[in-house]
Structure formats: structure tokens, C-alpha cells
Coordinates of C-alpha atoms and ligand atoms in Angstrom, one line a residue:
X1 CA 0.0 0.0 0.0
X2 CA 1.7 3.4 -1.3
X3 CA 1.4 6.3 0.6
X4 CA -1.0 9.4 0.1
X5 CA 2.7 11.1 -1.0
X6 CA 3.9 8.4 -2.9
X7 CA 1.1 8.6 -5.0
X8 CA 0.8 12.1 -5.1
X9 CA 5.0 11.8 -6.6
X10 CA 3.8 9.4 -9.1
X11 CA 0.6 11.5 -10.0
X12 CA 3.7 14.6 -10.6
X13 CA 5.4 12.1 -12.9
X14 CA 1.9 11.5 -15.4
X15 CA 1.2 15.3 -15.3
X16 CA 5.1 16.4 -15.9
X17 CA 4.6 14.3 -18.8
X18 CA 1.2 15.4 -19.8
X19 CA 2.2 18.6 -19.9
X20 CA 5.4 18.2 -21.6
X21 CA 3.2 16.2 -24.6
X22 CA 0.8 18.9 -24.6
X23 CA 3.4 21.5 -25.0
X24 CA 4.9 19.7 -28.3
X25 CA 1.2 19.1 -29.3
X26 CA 1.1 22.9 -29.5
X27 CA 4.3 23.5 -30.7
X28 CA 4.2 21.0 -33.6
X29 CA 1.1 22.5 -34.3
X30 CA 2.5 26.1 -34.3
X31 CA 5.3 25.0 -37.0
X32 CA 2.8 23.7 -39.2
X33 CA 0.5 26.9 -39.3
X34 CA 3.8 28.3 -39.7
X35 CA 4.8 26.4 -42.7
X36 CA 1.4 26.8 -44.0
X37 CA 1.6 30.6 -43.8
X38 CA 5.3 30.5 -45.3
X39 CA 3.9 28.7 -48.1
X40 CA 0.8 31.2 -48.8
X41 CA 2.9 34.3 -48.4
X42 CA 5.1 33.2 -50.9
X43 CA 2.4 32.1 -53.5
X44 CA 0.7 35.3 -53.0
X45 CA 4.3 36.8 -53.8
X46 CA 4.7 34.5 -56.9
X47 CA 0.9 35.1 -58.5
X48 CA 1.6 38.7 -58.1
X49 CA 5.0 38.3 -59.8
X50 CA 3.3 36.2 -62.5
X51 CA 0.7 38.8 -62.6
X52 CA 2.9 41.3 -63.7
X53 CA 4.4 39.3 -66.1
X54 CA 1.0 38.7 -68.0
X55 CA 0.2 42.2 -67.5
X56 CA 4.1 43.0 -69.4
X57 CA 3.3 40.5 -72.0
X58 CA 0.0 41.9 -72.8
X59 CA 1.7 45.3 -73.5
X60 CA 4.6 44.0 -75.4
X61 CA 1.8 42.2 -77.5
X62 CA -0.1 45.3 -78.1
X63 CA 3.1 47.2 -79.1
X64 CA 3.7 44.4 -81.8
X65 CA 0.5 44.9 -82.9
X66 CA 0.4 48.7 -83.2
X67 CA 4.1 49.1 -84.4
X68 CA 3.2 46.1 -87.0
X69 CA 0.2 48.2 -88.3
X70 CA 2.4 51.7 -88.2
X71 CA 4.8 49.9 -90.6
X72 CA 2.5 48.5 -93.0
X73 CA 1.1 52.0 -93.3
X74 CA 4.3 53.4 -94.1
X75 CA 4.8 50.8 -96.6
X76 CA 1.5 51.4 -97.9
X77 CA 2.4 55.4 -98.1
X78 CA 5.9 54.6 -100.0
X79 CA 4.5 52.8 -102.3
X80 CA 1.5 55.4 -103.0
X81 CA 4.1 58.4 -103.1
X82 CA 5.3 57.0 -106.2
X83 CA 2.2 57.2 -108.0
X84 CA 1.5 61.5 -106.6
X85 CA 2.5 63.9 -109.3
X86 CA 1.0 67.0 -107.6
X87 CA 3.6 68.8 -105.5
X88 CA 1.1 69.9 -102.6
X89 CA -0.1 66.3 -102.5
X90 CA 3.2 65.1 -102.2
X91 CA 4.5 67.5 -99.5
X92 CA 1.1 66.4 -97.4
X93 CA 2.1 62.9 -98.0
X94 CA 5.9 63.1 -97.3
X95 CA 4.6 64.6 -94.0
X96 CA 2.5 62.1 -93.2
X97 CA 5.2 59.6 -93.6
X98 CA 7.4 61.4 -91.1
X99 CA 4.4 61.1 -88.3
X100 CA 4.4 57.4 -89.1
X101 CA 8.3 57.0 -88.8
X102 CA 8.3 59.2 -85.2
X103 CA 4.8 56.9 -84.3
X104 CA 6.8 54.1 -85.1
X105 CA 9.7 55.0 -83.3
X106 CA 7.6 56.0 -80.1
X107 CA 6.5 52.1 -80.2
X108 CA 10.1 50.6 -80.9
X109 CA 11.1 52.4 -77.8
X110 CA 8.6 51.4 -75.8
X111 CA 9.0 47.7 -77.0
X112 CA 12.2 47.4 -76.0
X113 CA 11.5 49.1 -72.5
X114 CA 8.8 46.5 -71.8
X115 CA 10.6 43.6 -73.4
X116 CA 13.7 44.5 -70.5
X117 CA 10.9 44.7 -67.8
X118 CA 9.1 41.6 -68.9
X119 CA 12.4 39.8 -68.9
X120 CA 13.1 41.3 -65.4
X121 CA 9.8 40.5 -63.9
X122 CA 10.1 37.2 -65.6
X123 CA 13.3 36.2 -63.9
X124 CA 11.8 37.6 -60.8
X125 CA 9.1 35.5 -61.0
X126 CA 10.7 32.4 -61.7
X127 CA 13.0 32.7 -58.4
X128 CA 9.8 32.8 -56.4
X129 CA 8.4 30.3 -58.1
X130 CA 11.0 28.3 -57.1
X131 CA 11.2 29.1 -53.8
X132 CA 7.4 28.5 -53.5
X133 CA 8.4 24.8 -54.7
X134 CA 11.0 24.6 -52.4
X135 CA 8.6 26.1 -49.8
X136 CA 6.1 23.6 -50.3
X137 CA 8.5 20.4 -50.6
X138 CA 9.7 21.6 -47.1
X139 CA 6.1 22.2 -45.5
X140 CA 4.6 19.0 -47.3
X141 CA 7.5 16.4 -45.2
X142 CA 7.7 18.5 -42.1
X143 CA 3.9 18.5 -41.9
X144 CA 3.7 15.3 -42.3
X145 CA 6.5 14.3 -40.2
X146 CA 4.8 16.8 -37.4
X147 CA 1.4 15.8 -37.8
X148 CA 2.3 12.0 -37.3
X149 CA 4.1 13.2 -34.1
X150 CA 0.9 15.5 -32.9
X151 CA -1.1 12.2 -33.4
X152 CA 1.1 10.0 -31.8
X153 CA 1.2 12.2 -28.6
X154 CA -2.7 13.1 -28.8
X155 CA -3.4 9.3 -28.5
X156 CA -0.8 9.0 -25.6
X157 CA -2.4 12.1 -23.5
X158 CA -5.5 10.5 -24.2
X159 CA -4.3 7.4 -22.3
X160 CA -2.4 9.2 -19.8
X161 CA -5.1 11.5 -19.0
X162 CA -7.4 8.2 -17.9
X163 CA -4.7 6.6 -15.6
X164 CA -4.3 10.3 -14.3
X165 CA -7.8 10.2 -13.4
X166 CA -7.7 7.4 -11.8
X167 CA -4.8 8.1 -9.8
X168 CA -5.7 11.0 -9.1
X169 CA -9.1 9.2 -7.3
X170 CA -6.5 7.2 -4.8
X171 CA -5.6 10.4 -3.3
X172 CA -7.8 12.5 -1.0
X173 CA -9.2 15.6 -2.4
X174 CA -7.6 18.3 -0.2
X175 CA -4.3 17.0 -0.8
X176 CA -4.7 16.6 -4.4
X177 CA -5.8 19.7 -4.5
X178 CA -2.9 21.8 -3.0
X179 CA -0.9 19.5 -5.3
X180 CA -2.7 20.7 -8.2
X181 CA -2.3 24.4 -6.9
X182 CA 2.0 23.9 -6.2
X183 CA 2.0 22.2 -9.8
X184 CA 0.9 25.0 -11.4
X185 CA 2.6 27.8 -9.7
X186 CA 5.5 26.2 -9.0
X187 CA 6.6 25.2 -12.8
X188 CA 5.1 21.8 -13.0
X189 CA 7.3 20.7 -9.8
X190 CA 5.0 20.4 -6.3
X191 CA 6.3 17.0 -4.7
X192 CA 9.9 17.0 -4.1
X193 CA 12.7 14.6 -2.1
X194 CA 14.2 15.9 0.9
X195 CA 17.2 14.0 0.4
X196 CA 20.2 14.0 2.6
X197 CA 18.1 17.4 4.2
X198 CA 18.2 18.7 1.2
X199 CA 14.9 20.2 -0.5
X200 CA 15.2 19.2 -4.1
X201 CA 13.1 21.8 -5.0
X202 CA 14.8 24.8 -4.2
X203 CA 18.1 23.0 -3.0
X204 CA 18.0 24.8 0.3
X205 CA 18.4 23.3 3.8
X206 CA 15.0 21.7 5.0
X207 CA 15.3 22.2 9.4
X208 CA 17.2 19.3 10.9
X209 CA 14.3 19.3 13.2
X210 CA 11.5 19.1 10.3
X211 CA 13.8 16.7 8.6
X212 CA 13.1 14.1 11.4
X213 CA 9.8 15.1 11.5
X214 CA 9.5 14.2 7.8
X215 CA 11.4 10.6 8.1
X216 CA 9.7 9.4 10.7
X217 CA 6.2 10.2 9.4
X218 CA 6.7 9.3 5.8
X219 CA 2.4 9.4 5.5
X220 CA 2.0 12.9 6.5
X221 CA 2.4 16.0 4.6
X222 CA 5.2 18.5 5.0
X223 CA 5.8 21.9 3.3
X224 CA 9.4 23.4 2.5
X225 CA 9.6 26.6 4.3
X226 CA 11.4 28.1 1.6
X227 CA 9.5 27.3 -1.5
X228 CA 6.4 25.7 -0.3
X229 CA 6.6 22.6 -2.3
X230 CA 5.3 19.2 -0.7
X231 CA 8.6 17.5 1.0
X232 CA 8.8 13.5 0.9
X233 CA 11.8 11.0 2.2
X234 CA 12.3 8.5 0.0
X235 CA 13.9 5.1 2.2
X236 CA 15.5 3.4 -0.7
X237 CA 17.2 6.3 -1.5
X238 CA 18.7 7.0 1.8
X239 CA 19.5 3.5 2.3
X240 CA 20.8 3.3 -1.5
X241 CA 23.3 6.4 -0.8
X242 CA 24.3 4.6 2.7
Ligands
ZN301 ZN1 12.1 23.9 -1.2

């Protein structure tokens, strides 16, 4: 038959443990929404790259088109010219041709400045892309890798959780109760040795006269003065260490 504080040390050990699982439950589960949000910012970044691009190529199209059509007039005009006797006609005509040639010009120069920011925004585009793949590949096989690990520890917090509760029924309520508030204010740590007079808690001297008290009444419940953790005295180990 274990004592009220031996069980109340091995109730520490399940909810140490609980609470470490539960922390890399929500840590595994911060990395992933983490990856995920790594991955969407950067395929935000890439559409709107690729966006741009479309938007370049649509311009550098239109330019083709329009500088196309601006030549064929002028061929169109140089071959009519021949055929204008009338001085007046011709002057009107050669000055038309001119307009064309500077129109054209306008477009050639523009061309070329979209066709340098297309290739630009291209290349840009492409490194995101591929960063996005690389992006993914990583969040894809630590995800999976995590989310098998956030399984594996939900389904052993489910178990320990039950043989917490009923562990947690063998001792009496008052008790388990103070333990409960220690545990939590105390950084998960609330039943602690007094070994060799030593609190193992807060590694200060426990009174040589509360040191006896605490050997010789192993079933009762004593507090360390200094950090007001629940003291035990383990036999084996004193025994074990001479
Ligand atoms: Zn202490």
C-alpha cells in the first residue's frame, strides 16, 4: 500500500509528462501553421509576380501589334508616293510619312522598355516560383513528419489523462488539491525529495528538526519553508546512498 505522497510523486510524474506532450502538441502545431503561412505568403508573392508578367506581355503584344500596323502604313504610303504627281499632294504625303516613322519610333522604344521589364519581372518570378516549390517540398515532409508526431502524442495524452484520473481518485481531495495548486505555480514541480536534508526543489536546507519530523512520518504532509513545495523522504534512496 503506497502512501497518500507516494502517489501524489507518481501522479507529478503522469502530469510532468502530460504537460510536456501537450506542449509539443502545441508546438508541432505552431510549425505547421507556420509552414502553411510561409507557403501562402510566398504564392501570394509569386501570383503577383506572375501577374505582372501577364500584365508586361500583354503590353509588349499590343506594341507588336500597333508598331506592325504603323509599318505597314508606311509601306502602304511609300509605295502610293510614287504614284503623286502633284507637288502639294506630295509634301502632305511626305509629311505624313514622317508622323508614321516618329509613331513608329515611339513604339520601338517602348517595346524594348517592356521587353527588359518583362524579362526582369520574368526572372523575378521564376526565383519565387521556385522558392514556392522549395517552400512547399519543405512544408509537405515537415507536416507530415509533425502531424504524425501531434497524433502519436494526442493518442498518448489520451491514455495518460485516464490513468491520471484514476490516480488521481486514490488520493484525498484536499491534498490533491494543494498539489494541483503547487503544480501550477510552481513550474510543473510540487512534490519533491528531501534528500540528505536537502529540499530538491529549491536546494536549500530543510530544518534538521522538520527533517526528522518528515522521516519518521513518511504518510504525512510537509511543506518546504522556503518554496512551499510538498517534501517527501524516500527510504531506498537513503538507504541506497548509505
Ligand atoms: Zn524547497
Amino acid at each position: 500500500m503506497s502512501t497518500q505522497i507516494e502517489a501524489l510523486a507518481t501522479l507529478q510524474q503522469v502530469d510532468q509528462s502530460l504537460r510536456s506532450k501537450t506542449l509539443a502538441v502545441a508546438e508541432g502545431e505552431g510549425r505547421v501553421a507556420a509552414l502553411e503561412e510561409a507557403v501562402k505568403g510566398q504564392s501570394e508573392a509569386a501570383s503577383k509576380a506572375r501577374d505582372e508578367v501577364a500584365g508586361l506581355t500583354a503590353r509588349q503584344n499590343e506594341l507588336e501589334v500597333k508598331l506592325g500596323a504603323a509599318e505597314s502604313k508606311t509601306k502602304d504610303r511609300r509605295m502610293r508616293i510614287t504614284r503623286i504627281r502633284n507637288d502639294k499632294e506630295l509634301g502632305l504625303a511626305k509629311r505624313e510619312m514622317e508622323i508614321l516613322k516618329d509613331e513608329a519610333s515611339t513604339l520601338e522604344t517602348e517595346l524594348v522598355g517592356v521587353m527588359e521589364q518583362a524579362e526582369t519581372a520574368g526572372a523575378k518570378a521564376d526565383g519565387l516560383e521556385a522558392e514556392l516549390a522549395r517552400l512547399t517540398a519543405e512544408r509537405d515532409r515537415e507536416s507530415a513528419e509533425l502531424k504524425g508526431k501531434v497524433g502519436r502524442l494526442g493518442g498518448e495524452i489520451e491514455r495518460e489523462r485516464a490513468s491520471r484520473t484514476e490516480l488521481a481518485q486514490t488520493i484525498e481531495e484536499d491534498l490533491r488539491r494543494r498539489y494541483e495548486m503547487i503544480f501550477s505555480r510552481r513550474g510543473g514541480l510540487a512534490v519533491v525529495e528531501a534528500r540528505g536534508g536537502i529540499c530538491q526543489g529549491c536546494r536549500m536546507h530543510v530544518p534538521p528538526q522538520l527533517f526528522n519530523e518528515i522521516q519518521r512520518n513518511l504518510d504525512r504532509v510537509f511543506i518546504c519553508p522556503s518554496c512551499q513545495r510538498i517534501l517527501y523522504f524516500r527510504v531506498e534512496a537513503a538507504q541506497a546512498n548509505g
